Amino acid sequence: MFLQILTITAYAFSVVSFLLFVYLLLKQRSAAQPAAGVGGVVPQGALSDTAKLVEALAKLSDSFAKGGPVVMTLVSAIFFFLMALLGSGFEAAVNK
């Protein structure tokens, strides 16, 4: 029962996130203003492997920041849809 509620909620959030993505995309196209980015993020004081990981995450977060809320709503829509697919038994159907 709990899994069903979780799956239905994930589907609902996926639809809401996708609709918000479409709205923000249309709003951004009509405004035609570039999104503000995060400038000057530099990882400090870490080991060499950890520093590379932090640098890669900083670049990823910078690219998300440049995309603005439009990219984040699309990512959340995809995330919720994947969670709903897993909850609905998609994995069991594929394995049969």
Tab-separated table of C-alpha atoms in Angstrom:
chain	number	residue	atom	x	y	z
A	1	MET	CA	0.000	0.000	0.000
A	2	PHE	CA	2.807	2.401	0.918
A	3	LEU	CA	4.621	1.627	-2.337
A	4	GLN	CA	1.471	2.426	-4.322
A	5	ILE	CA	1.077	5.787	-2.607
A	6	LEU	CA	4.752	6.546	-3.188
A	7	THR	CA	4.477	5.591	-6.869
A	8	ILE	CA	1.359	7.696	-7.455
A	9	THR	CA	2.989	10.634	-5.679
A	10	ALA	CA	6.122	10.273	-7.817
A	11	TYR	CA	4.006	10.248	-10.997
A	12	ALA	CA	2.159	13.360	-9.803
A	13	PHE	CA	5.394	15.188	-8.993
A	14	SER	CA	6.792	14.148	-12.361
A	15	VAL	CA	3.823	15.668	-14.184
A	16	VAL	CA	3.918	18.837	-12.073
A	17	SER	CA	7.676	19.213	-12.626
A	18	PHE	CA	7.319	18.722	-16.369
A	19	LEU	CA	4.496	21.265	-16.589
A	20	LEU	CA	6.602	23.720	-14.596
A	21	PHE	CA	9.503	23.051	-16.973
A	22	VAL	CA	7.340	23.822	-20.005
A	23	TYR	CA	6.019	26.997	-18.362
A	24	LEU	CA	9.499	28.238	-17.440
A	25	LEU	CA	10.846	27.373	-20.874
A	26	LEU	CA	8.105	29.368	-22.591
A	27	LYS	CA	8.586	32.236	-20.148
A	28	GLN	CA	12.357	32.229	-20.734
A	29	ARG	CA	11.924	32.217	-24.508
A	30	SER	CA	9.578	35.191	-24.363
A	31	ALA	CA	11.834	37.172	-22.009
A	32	ALA	CA	15.062	36.258	-23.905
A	33	GLN	CA	17.305	37.165	-20.973
A	34	PRO	CA	20.355	35.073	-20.071
A	35	ALA	CA	20.252	33.317	-16.710
A	36	ALA	CA	22.635	34.499	-14.010
A	37	GLY	CA	25.451	32.052	-13.316
A	38	VAL	CA	27.590	31.272	-10.302
A	39	GLY	CA	30.954	32.919	-10.858
A	40	GLY	CA	34.347	32.122	-9.414
A	41	VAL	CA	33.641	28.796	-7.700
A	42	VAL	CA	37.015	27.244	-6.879
A	43	PRO	CA	37.494	24.097	-4.762
A	44	GLN	CA	40.062	24.648	-1.988
A	45	GLY	CA	42.268	22.517	0.269
A	46	ALA	CA	41.551	18.892	-0.735
A	47	LEU	CA	43.485	15.799	-1.738
A	48	SER	CA	44.269	15.436	-5.425
A	49	ASP	CA	41.542	12.857	-6.219
A	50	THR	CA	38.991	14.631	-4.059
A	51	ALA	CA	39.975	17.938	-5.610
A	52	LYS	CA	39.282	16.541	-9.078
A	53	LEU	CA	35.902	15.253	-7.915
A	54	VAL	CA	35.011	18.576	-6.362
A	55	GLU	CA	36.135	20.394	-9.500
A	56	ALA	CA	33.945	18.148	-11.652
A	57	LEU	CA	30.974	18.726	-9.323
A	58	ALA	CA	31.616	22.462	-9.398
A	59	LYS	CA	31.566	22.427	-13.188
A	60	LEU	CA	28.346	20.407	-13.138
A	61	SER	CA	26.681	22.752	-10.672
A	62	ASP	CA	27.906	25.736	-12.683
A	63	SER	CA	26.337	24.328	-15.833
A	64	PHE	CA	23.077	23.755	-13.912
A	65	ALA	CA	23.241	27.320	-12.611
A	66	LYS	CA	23.706	28.699	-16.110
A	67	GLY	CA	20.660	26.747	-17.225
A	68	GLY	CA	18.611	28.283	-14.449
A	69	PRO	CA	15.433	26.814	-13.049
A	70	VAL	CA	14.438	25.426	-16.444
A	71	VAL	CA	17.123	22.741	-16.345
A	72	MET	CA	16.439	21.889	-12.720
A	73	THR	CA	12.722	21.378	-13.342
A	74	LEU	CA	13.521	19.033	-16.225
A	75	VAL	CA	15.966	17.093	-14.042
A	76	SER	CA	13.363	16.822	-11.275
A	77	ALA	CA	10.709	15.644	-13.757
A	78	ILE	CA	13.049	12.916	-15.006
A	79	PHE	CA	14.019	11.938	-11.452
A	80	PHE	CA	10.417	11.623	-10.257
A	81	PHE	CA	9.446	9.694	-13.391
A	82	LEU	CA	12.285	7.212	-12.855
A	83	MET	CA	11.286	6.764	-9.211
A	84	ALA	CA	7.690	6.145	-10.283
A	85	LEU	CA	8.828	3.584	-12.868
A	86	LEU	CA	10.843	1.725	-10.269
A	87	GLY	CA	7.949	1.804	-7.829
A	88	SER	CA	5.435	0.550	-10.368
A	89	GLY	CA	7.347	-2.658	-10.993
A	90	PHE	CA	8.989	-1.722	-14.268
A	91	GLU	CA	12.141	-3.582	-13.232
A	92	ALA	CA	10.220	-6.803	-12.590
A	93	ALA	CA	8.473	-6.517	-15.959
A	94	VAL	CA	11.774	-6.056	-17.786
A	95	ASN	CA	13.415	-9.017	-16.057
A	96	LYS	CA	10.633	-11.468	-17.096
